[in-house]
PDB file of C-alpha atoms in Angstrom:
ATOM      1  CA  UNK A  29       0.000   0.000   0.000  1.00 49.00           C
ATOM      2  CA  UNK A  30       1.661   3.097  -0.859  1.00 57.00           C
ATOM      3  CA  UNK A  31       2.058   6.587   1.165  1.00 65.00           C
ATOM      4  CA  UNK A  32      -0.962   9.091   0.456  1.00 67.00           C
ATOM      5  CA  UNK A  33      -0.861  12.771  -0.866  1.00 73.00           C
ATOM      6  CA  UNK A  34       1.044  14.784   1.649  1.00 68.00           C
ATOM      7  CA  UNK A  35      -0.404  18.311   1.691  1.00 73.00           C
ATOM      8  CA  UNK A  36       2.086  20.987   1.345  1.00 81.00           C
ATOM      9  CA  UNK A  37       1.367  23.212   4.527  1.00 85.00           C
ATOM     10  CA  UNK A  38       2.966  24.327   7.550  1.00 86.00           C
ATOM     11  CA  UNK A  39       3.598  21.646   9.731  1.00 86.00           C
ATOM     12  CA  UNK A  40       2.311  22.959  13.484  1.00 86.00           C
ATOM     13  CA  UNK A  41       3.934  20.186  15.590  1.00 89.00           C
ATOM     14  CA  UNK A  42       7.240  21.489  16.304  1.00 88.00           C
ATOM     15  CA  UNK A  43       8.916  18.015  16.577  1.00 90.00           C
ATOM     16  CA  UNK A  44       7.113  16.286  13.501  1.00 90.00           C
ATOM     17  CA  UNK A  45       8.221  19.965  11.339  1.00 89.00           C
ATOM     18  CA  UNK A  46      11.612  19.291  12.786  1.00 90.00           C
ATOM     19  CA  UNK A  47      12.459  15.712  11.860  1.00 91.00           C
ATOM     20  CA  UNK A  48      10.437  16.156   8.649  1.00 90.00           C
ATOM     21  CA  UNK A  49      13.503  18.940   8.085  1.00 91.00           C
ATOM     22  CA  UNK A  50      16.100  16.879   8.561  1.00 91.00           C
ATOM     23  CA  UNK A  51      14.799  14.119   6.272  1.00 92.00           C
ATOM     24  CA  UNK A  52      13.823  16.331   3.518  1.00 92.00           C
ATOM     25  CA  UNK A  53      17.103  17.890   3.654  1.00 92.00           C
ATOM     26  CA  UNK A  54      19.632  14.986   3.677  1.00 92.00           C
ATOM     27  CA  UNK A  55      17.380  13.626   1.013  1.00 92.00           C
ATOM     28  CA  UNK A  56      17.696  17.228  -0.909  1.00 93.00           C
ATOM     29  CA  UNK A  57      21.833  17.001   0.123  1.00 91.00           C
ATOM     30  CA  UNK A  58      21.822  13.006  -1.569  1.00 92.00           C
ATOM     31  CA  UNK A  59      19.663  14.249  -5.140  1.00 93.00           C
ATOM     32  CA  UNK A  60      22.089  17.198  -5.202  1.00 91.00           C
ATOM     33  CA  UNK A  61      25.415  14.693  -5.258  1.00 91.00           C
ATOM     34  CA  UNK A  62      24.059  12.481  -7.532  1.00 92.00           C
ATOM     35  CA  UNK A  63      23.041  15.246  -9.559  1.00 92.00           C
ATOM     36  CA  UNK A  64      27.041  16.646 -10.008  1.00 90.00           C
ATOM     37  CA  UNK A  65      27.824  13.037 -10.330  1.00 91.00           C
ATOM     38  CA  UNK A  66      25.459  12.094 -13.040  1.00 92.00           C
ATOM     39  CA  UNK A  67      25.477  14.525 -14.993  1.00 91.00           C
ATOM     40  CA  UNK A  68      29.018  16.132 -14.137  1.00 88.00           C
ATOM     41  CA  UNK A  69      27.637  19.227 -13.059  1.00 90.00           C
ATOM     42  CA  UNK A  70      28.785  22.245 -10.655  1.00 91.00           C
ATOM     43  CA  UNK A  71      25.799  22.130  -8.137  1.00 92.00           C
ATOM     44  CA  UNK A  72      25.924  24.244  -4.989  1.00 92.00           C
ATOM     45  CA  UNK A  73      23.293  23.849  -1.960  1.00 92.00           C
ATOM     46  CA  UNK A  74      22.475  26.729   0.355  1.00 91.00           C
ATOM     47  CA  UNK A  75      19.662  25.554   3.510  1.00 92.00           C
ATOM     48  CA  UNK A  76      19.056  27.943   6.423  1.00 91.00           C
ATOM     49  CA  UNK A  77      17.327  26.185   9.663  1.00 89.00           C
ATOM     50  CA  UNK A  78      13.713  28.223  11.018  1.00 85.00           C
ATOM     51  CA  UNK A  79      16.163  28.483  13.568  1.00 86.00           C
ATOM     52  CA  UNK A  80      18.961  30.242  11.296  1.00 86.00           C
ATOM     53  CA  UNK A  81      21.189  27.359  11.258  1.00 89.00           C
ATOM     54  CA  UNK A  82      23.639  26.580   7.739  1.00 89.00           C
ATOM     55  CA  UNK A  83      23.809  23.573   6.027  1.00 89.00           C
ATOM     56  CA  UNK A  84      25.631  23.709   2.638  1.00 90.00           C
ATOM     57  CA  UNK A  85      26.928  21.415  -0.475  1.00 90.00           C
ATOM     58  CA  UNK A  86      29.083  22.628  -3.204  1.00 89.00           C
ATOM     59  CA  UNK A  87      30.035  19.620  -5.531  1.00 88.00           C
ATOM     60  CA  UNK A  88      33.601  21.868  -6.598  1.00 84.00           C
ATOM     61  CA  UNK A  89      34.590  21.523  -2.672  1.00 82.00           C
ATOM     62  CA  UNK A  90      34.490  25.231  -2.474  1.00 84.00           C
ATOM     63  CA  UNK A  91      31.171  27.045  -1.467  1.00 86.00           C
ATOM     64  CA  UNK A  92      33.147  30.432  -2.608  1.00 87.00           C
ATOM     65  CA  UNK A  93      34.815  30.245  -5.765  1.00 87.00           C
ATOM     66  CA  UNK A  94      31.396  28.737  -6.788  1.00 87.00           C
ATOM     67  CA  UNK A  95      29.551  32.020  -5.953  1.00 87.00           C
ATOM     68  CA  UNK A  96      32.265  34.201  -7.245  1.00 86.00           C
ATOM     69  CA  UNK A  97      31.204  32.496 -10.363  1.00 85.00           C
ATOM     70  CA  UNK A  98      27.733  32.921  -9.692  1.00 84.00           C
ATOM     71  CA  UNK A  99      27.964  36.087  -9.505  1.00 82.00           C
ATOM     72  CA  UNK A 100      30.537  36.802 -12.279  1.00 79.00           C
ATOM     73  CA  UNK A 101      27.656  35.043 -14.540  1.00 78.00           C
ATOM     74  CA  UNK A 102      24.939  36.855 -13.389  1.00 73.00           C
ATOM     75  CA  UNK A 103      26.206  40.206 -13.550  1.00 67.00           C
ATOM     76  CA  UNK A 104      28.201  39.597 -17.475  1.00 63.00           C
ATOM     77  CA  UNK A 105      24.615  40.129 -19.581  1.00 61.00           C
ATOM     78  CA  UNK A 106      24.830  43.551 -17.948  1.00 61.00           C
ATOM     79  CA  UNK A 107      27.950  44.187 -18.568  1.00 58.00           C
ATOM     80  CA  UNK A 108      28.016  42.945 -21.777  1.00 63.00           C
ATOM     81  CA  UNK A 109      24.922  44.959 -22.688  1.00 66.00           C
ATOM     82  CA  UNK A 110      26.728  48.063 -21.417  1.00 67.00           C
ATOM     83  CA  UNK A 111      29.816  47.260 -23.375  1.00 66.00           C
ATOM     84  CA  UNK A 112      28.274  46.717 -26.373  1.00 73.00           C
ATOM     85  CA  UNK A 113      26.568  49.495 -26.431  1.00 76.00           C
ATOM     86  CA  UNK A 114      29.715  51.648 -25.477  1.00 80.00           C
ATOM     87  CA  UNK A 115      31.104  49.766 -28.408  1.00 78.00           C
ATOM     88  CA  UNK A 116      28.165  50.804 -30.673  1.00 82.00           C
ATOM     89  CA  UNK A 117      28.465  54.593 -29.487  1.00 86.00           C
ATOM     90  CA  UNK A 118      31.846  54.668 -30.316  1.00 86.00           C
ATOM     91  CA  UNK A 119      31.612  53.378 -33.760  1.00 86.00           C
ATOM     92  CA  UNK A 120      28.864  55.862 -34.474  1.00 88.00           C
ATOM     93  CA  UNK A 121      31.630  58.655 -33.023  1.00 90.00           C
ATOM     94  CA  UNK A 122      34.386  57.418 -34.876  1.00 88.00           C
ATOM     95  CA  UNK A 123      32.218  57.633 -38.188  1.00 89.00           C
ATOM     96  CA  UNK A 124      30.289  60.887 -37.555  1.00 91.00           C
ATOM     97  CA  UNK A 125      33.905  62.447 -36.924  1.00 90.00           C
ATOM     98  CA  UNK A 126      35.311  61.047 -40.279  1.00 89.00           C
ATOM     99  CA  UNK A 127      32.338  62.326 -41.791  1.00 90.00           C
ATOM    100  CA  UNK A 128      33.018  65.655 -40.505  1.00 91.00           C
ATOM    101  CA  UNK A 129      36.772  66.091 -41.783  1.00 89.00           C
ATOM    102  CA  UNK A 130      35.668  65.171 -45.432  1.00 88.00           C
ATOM    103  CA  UNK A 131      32.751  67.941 -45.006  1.00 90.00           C
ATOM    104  CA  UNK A 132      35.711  70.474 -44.448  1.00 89.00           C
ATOM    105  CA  UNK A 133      38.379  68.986 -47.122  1.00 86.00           C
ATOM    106  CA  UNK A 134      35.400  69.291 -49.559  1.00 87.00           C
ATOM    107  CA  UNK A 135      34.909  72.871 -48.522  1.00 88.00           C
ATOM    108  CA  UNK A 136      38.658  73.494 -48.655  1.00 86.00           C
ATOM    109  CA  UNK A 137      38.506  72.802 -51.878  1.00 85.00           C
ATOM    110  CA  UNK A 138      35.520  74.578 -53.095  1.00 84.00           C
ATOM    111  CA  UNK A 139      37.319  77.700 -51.704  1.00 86.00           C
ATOM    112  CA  UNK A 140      40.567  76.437 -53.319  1.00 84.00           C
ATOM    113  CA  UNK A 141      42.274  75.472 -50.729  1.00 85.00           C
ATOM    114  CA  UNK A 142      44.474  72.295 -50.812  1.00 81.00           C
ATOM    115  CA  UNK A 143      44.071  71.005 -53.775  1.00 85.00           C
ATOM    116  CA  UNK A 144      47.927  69.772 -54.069  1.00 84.00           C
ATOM    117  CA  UNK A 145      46.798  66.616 -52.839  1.00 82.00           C
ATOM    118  CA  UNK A 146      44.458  65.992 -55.493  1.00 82.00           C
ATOM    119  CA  UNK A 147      44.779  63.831 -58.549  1.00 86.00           C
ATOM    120  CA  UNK A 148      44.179  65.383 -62.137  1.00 87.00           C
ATOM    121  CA  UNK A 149      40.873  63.454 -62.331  1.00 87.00           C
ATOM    122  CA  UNK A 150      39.475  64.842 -58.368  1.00 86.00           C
ATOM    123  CA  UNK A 151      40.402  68.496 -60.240  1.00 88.00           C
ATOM    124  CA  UNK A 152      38.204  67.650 -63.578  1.00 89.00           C
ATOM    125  CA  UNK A 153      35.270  66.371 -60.527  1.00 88.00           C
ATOM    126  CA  UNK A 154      35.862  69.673 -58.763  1.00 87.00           C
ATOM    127  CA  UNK A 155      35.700  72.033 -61.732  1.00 89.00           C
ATOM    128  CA  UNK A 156      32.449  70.423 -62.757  1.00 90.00           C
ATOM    129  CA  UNK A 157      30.993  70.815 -59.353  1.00 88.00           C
ATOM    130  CA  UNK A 158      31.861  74.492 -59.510  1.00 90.00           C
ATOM    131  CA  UNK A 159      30.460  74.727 -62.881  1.00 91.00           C
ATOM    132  CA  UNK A 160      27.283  73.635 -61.734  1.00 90.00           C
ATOM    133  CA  UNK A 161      27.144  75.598 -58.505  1.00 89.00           C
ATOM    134  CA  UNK A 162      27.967  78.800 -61.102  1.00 90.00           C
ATOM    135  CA  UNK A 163      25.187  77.875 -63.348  1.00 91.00           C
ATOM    136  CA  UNK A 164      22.517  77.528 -60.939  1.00 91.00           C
ATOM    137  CA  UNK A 165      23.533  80.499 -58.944  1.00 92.00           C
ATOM    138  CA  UNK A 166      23.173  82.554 -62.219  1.00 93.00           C
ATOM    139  CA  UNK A 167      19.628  80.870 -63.323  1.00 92.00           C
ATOM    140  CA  UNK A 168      18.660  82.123 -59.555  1.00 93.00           C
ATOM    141  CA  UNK A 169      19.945  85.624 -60.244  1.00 94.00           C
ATOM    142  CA  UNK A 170      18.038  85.834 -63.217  1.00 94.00           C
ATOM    143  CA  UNK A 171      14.550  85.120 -61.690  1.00 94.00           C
ATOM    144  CA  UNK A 172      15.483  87.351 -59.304  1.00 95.00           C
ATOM    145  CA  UNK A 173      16.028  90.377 -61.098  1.00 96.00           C
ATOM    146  CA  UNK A 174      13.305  89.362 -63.489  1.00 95.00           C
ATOM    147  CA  UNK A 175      10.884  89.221 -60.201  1.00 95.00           C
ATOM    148  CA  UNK A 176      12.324  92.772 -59.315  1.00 95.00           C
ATOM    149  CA  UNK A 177      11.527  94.179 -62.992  1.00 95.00           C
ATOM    150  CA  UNK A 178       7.657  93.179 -62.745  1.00 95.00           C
ATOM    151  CA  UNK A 179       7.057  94.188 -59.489  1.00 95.00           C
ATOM    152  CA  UNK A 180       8.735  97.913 -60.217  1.00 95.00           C
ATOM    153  CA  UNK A 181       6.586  97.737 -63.498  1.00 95.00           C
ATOM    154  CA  UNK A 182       3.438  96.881 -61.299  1.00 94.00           C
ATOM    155  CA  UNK A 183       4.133  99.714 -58.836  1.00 95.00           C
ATOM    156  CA  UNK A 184       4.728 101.911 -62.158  1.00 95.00           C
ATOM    157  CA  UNK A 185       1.138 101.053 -63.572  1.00 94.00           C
ATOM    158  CA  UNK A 186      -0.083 101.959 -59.592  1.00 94.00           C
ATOM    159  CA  UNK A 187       1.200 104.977 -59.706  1.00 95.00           C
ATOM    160  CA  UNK A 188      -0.023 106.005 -63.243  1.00 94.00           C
ATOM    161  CA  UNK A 189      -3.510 105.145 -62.311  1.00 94.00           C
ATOM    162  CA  UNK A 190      -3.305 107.204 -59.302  1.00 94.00           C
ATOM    163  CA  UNK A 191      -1.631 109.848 -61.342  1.00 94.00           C
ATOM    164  CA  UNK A 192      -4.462 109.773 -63.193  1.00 93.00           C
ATOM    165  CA  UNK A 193      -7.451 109.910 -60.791  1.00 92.00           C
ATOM    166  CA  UNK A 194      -5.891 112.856 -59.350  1.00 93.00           C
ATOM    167  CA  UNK A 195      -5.677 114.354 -62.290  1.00 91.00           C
ATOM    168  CA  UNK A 196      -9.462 113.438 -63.040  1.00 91.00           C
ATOM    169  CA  UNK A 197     -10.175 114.878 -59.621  1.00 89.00           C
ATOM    170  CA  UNK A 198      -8.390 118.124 -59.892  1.00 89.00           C
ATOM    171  CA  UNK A 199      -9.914 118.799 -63.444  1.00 87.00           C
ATOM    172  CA  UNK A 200     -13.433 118.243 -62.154  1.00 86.00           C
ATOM    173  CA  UNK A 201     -13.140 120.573 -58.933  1.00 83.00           C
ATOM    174  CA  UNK A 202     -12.244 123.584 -61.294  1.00 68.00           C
ATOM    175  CA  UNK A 203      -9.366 124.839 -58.687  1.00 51.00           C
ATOM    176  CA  UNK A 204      -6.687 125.178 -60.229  1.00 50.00           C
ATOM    177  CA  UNK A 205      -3.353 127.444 -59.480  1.00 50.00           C
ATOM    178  CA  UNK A 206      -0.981 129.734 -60.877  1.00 44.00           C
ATOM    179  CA  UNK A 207       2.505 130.097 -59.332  1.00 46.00           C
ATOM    180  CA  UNK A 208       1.152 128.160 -55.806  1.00 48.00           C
ATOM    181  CA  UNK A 209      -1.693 130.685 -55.896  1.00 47.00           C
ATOM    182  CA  UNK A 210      -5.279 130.057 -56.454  1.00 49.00           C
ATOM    183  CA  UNK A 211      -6.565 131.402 -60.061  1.00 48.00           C
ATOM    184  CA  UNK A 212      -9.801 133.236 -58.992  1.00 47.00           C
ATOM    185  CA  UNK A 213     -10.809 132.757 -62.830  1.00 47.00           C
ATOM    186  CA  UNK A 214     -10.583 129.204 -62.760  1.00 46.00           C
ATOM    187  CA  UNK A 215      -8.612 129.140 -66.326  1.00 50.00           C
ATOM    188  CA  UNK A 216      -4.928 128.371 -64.807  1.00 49.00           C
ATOM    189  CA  UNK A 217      -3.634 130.693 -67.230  1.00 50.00           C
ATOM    190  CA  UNK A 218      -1.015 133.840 -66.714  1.00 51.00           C
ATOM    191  CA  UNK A 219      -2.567 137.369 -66.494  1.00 52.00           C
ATOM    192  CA  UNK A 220      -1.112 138.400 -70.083  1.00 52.00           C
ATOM    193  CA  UNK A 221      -2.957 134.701 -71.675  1.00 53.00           C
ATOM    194  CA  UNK A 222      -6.341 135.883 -69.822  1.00 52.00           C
ATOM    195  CA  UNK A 223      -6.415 139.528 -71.367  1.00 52.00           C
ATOM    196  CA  UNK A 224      -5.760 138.219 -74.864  1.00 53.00           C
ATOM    197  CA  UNK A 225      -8.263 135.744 -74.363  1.00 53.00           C
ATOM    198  CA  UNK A 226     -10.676 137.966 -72.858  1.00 52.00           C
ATOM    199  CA  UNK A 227     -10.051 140.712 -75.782  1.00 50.00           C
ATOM    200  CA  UNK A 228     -10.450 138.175 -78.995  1.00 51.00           C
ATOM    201  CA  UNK A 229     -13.799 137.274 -77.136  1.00 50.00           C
ATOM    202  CA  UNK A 230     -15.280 140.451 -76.362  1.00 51.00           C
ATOM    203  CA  UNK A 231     -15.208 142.325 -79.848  1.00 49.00           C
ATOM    204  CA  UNK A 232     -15.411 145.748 -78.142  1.00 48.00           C
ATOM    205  CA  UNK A 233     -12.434 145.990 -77.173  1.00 45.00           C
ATOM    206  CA  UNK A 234      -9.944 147.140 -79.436  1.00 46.00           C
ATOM    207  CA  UNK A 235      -6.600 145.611 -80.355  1.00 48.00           C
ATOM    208  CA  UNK A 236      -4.810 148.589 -79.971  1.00 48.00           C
ATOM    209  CA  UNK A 237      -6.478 149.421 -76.666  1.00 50.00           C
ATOM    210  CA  UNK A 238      -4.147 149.603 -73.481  1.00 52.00           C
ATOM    211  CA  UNK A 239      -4.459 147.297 -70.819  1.00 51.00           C
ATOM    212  CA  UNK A 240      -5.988 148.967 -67.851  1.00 53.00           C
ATOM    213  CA  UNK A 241      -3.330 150.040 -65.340  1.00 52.00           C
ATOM    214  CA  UNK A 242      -2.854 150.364 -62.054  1.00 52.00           C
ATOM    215  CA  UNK A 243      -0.853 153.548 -60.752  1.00 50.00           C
ATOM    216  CA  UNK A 244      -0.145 154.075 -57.168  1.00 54.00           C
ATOM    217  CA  UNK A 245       1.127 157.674 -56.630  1.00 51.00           C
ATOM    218  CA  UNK A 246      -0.152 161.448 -56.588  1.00 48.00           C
ATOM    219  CA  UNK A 247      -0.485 162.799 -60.074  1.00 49.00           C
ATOM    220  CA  UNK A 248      -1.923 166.197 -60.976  1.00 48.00           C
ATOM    221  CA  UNK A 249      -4.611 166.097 -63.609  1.00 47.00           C
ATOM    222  CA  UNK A 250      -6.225 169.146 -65.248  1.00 43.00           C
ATOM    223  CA  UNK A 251     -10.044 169.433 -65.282  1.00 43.00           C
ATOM    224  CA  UNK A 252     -10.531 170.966 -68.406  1.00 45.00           C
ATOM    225  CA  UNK A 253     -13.312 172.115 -70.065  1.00 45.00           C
ATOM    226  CA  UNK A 254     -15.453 170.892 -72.635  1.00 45.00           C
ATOM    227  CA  UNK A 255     -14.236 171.866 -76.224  1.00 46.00           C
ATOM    228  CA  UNK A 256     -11.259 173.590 -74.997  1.00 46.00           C
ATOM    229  CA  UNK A 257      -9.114 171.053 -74.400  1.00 46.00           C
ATOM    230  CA  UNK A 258      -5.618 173.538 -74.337  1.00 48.00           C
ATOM    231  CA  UNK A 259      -6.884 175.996 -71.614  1.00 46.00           C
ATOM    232  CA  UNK A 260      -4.917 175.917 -69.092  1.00 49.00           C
ATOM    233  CA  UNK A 261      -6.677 174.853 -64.985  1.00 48.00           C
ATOM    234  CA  UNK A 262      -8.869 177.762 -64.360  1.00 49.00           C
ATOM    235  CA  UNK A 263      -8.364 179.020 -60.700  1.00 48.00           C
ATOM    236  CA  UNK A 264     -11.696 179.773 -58.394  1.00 47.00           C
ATOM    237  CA  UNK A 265     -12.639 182.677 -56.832  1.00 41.00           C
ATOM    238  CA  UNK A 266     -10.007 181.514 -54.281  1.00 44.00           C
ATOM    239  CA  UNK A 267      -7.141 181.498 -56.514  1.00 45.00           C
ATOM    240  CA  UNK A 268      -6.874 177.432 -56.364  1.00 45.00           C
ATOM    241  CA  UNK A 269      -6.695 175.602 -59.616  1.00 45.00           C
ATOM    242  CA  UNK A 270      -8.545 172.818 -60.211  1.00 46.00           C
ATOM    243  CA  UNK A 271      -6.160 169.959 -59.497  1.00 45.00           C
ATOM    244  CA  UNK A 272      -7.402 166.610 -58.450  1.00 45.00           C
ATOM    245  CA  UNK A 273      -4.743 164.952 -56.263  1.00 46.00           C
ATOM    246  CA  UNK A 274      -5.194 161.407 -55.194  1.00 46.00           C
ATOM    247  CA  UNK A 275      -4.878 157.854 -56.342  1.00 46.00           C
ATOM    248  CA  UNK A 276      -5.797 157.305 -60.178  1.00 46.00           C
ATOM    249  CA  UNK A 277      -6.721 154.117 -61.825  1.00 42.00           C
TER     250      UNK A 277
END
């Protein structure tokens, strides 16, 4: 009849949990040396009592070098990890820097500067390079100043259409002006222009006909007598002539 089902549970007798201990661990102690013997393994056995007590196995005959390995094995995916990575970063450091000194050789040379170094063909590369660069920067100069032309010729047209609504405006308010002044005849012609004009449209005056004048100054002038136009100024009972002193138009 074989043993039943034990169920796996603290034991609460003190002295049945105690001597169940000390079988299950010399039986835990015998599969761990058949185990290195078997199968010619490194097998190491830590057991702490409840009451704090050490029992130990190490197949190698040394509980620490054992460890020491344990440890060195546990720890090397981390440090592996790290070095590779390390590894990785300085790869990527080592190439961006390379890639940085041919950035400023090939400017060098763009400027002209070292090109002993270079081979006849690296020259012939070069000058093509430059040839490009020239052509393109010219084809971009072009729309540029071709851009600059229409929009000067747009702001022309702008200001000629707002040359000419002023002009529309100033004709239809009638004010125009002579000199800075204000024409009060509304022609915007000289003084000399108006009288001519006025004169061919007014048929009573004469061609010959002075312009009227305007005299500031005292003048003496003779009342004389009807039909006696060379008698001298008659004097009044007074003994004054008659002389007209003042402003004359």
């Amino acid at each position: 009849m074989g043993r039943g089902k034990v169920e796996l549970k603290r034991i609460e007798n003190k002295i049945n949990r105690q001597v169940t201990f000390s079988k299950r661990r010399n039986g835990l102690m015998k599969k761990a040396y058949e185990l290195s013997v078997l199968c010619d393994a490194e097998v190491a056995l830590i057991v702490f009592s409840s009451r704090g007590k050490l029992y130990e196995f190490s197949s190698s005959g040394s509980m620490t070098a054992t460890l020491e390995k344990y440890q060195r094995c546990n720890l090397n995916p981390m440090a592996n990890s790290i070095g590779t990575e390390t590894q990785n970063w300085c790869q990527e450091v080592s190439l961006l820097n390379a890639k940085y000194e041919s950035l400023q050789r090939t400017q060098r040379h763009l400027l002209g500067e070292d090109l002993g170094p270079l081979s006849l063909k690296e020259l012939q590369s070069l000058e093509k390079q430059l040839e490009g660069a020239l052509g393109q920067t010219r084809h971009r100069k072009s729309q540029v100043m071709v851009e600059q032309m229409e929009e000067l010729r747009r702001k022309e047209r702008h200001l000629g259409d707002v040359n000419k609504q002023l002009k529309i405006k100033q004709e239809s308010s009638g004010v125009h002006e002579y000199r800075g002044l204000p024409c009060p005849w509304g022609t915007g012609l000289p003084m000399h222009q108006q009288h001519a004009q006025s004169s061919h449209s007014n048929p009573m005056l004469s061609d010959h006909e002075p312009a009227p004048l305007l005299q500031i100054g005292y003048e003496q002038q003779y009342v004389q007598g009807e039909g006696s136009p060379d008698i001298p100024p008659n004097n009044n009972i007074a003994g004054e002539s008659n002389v007209t002193y003042g402003w004359v138009l």
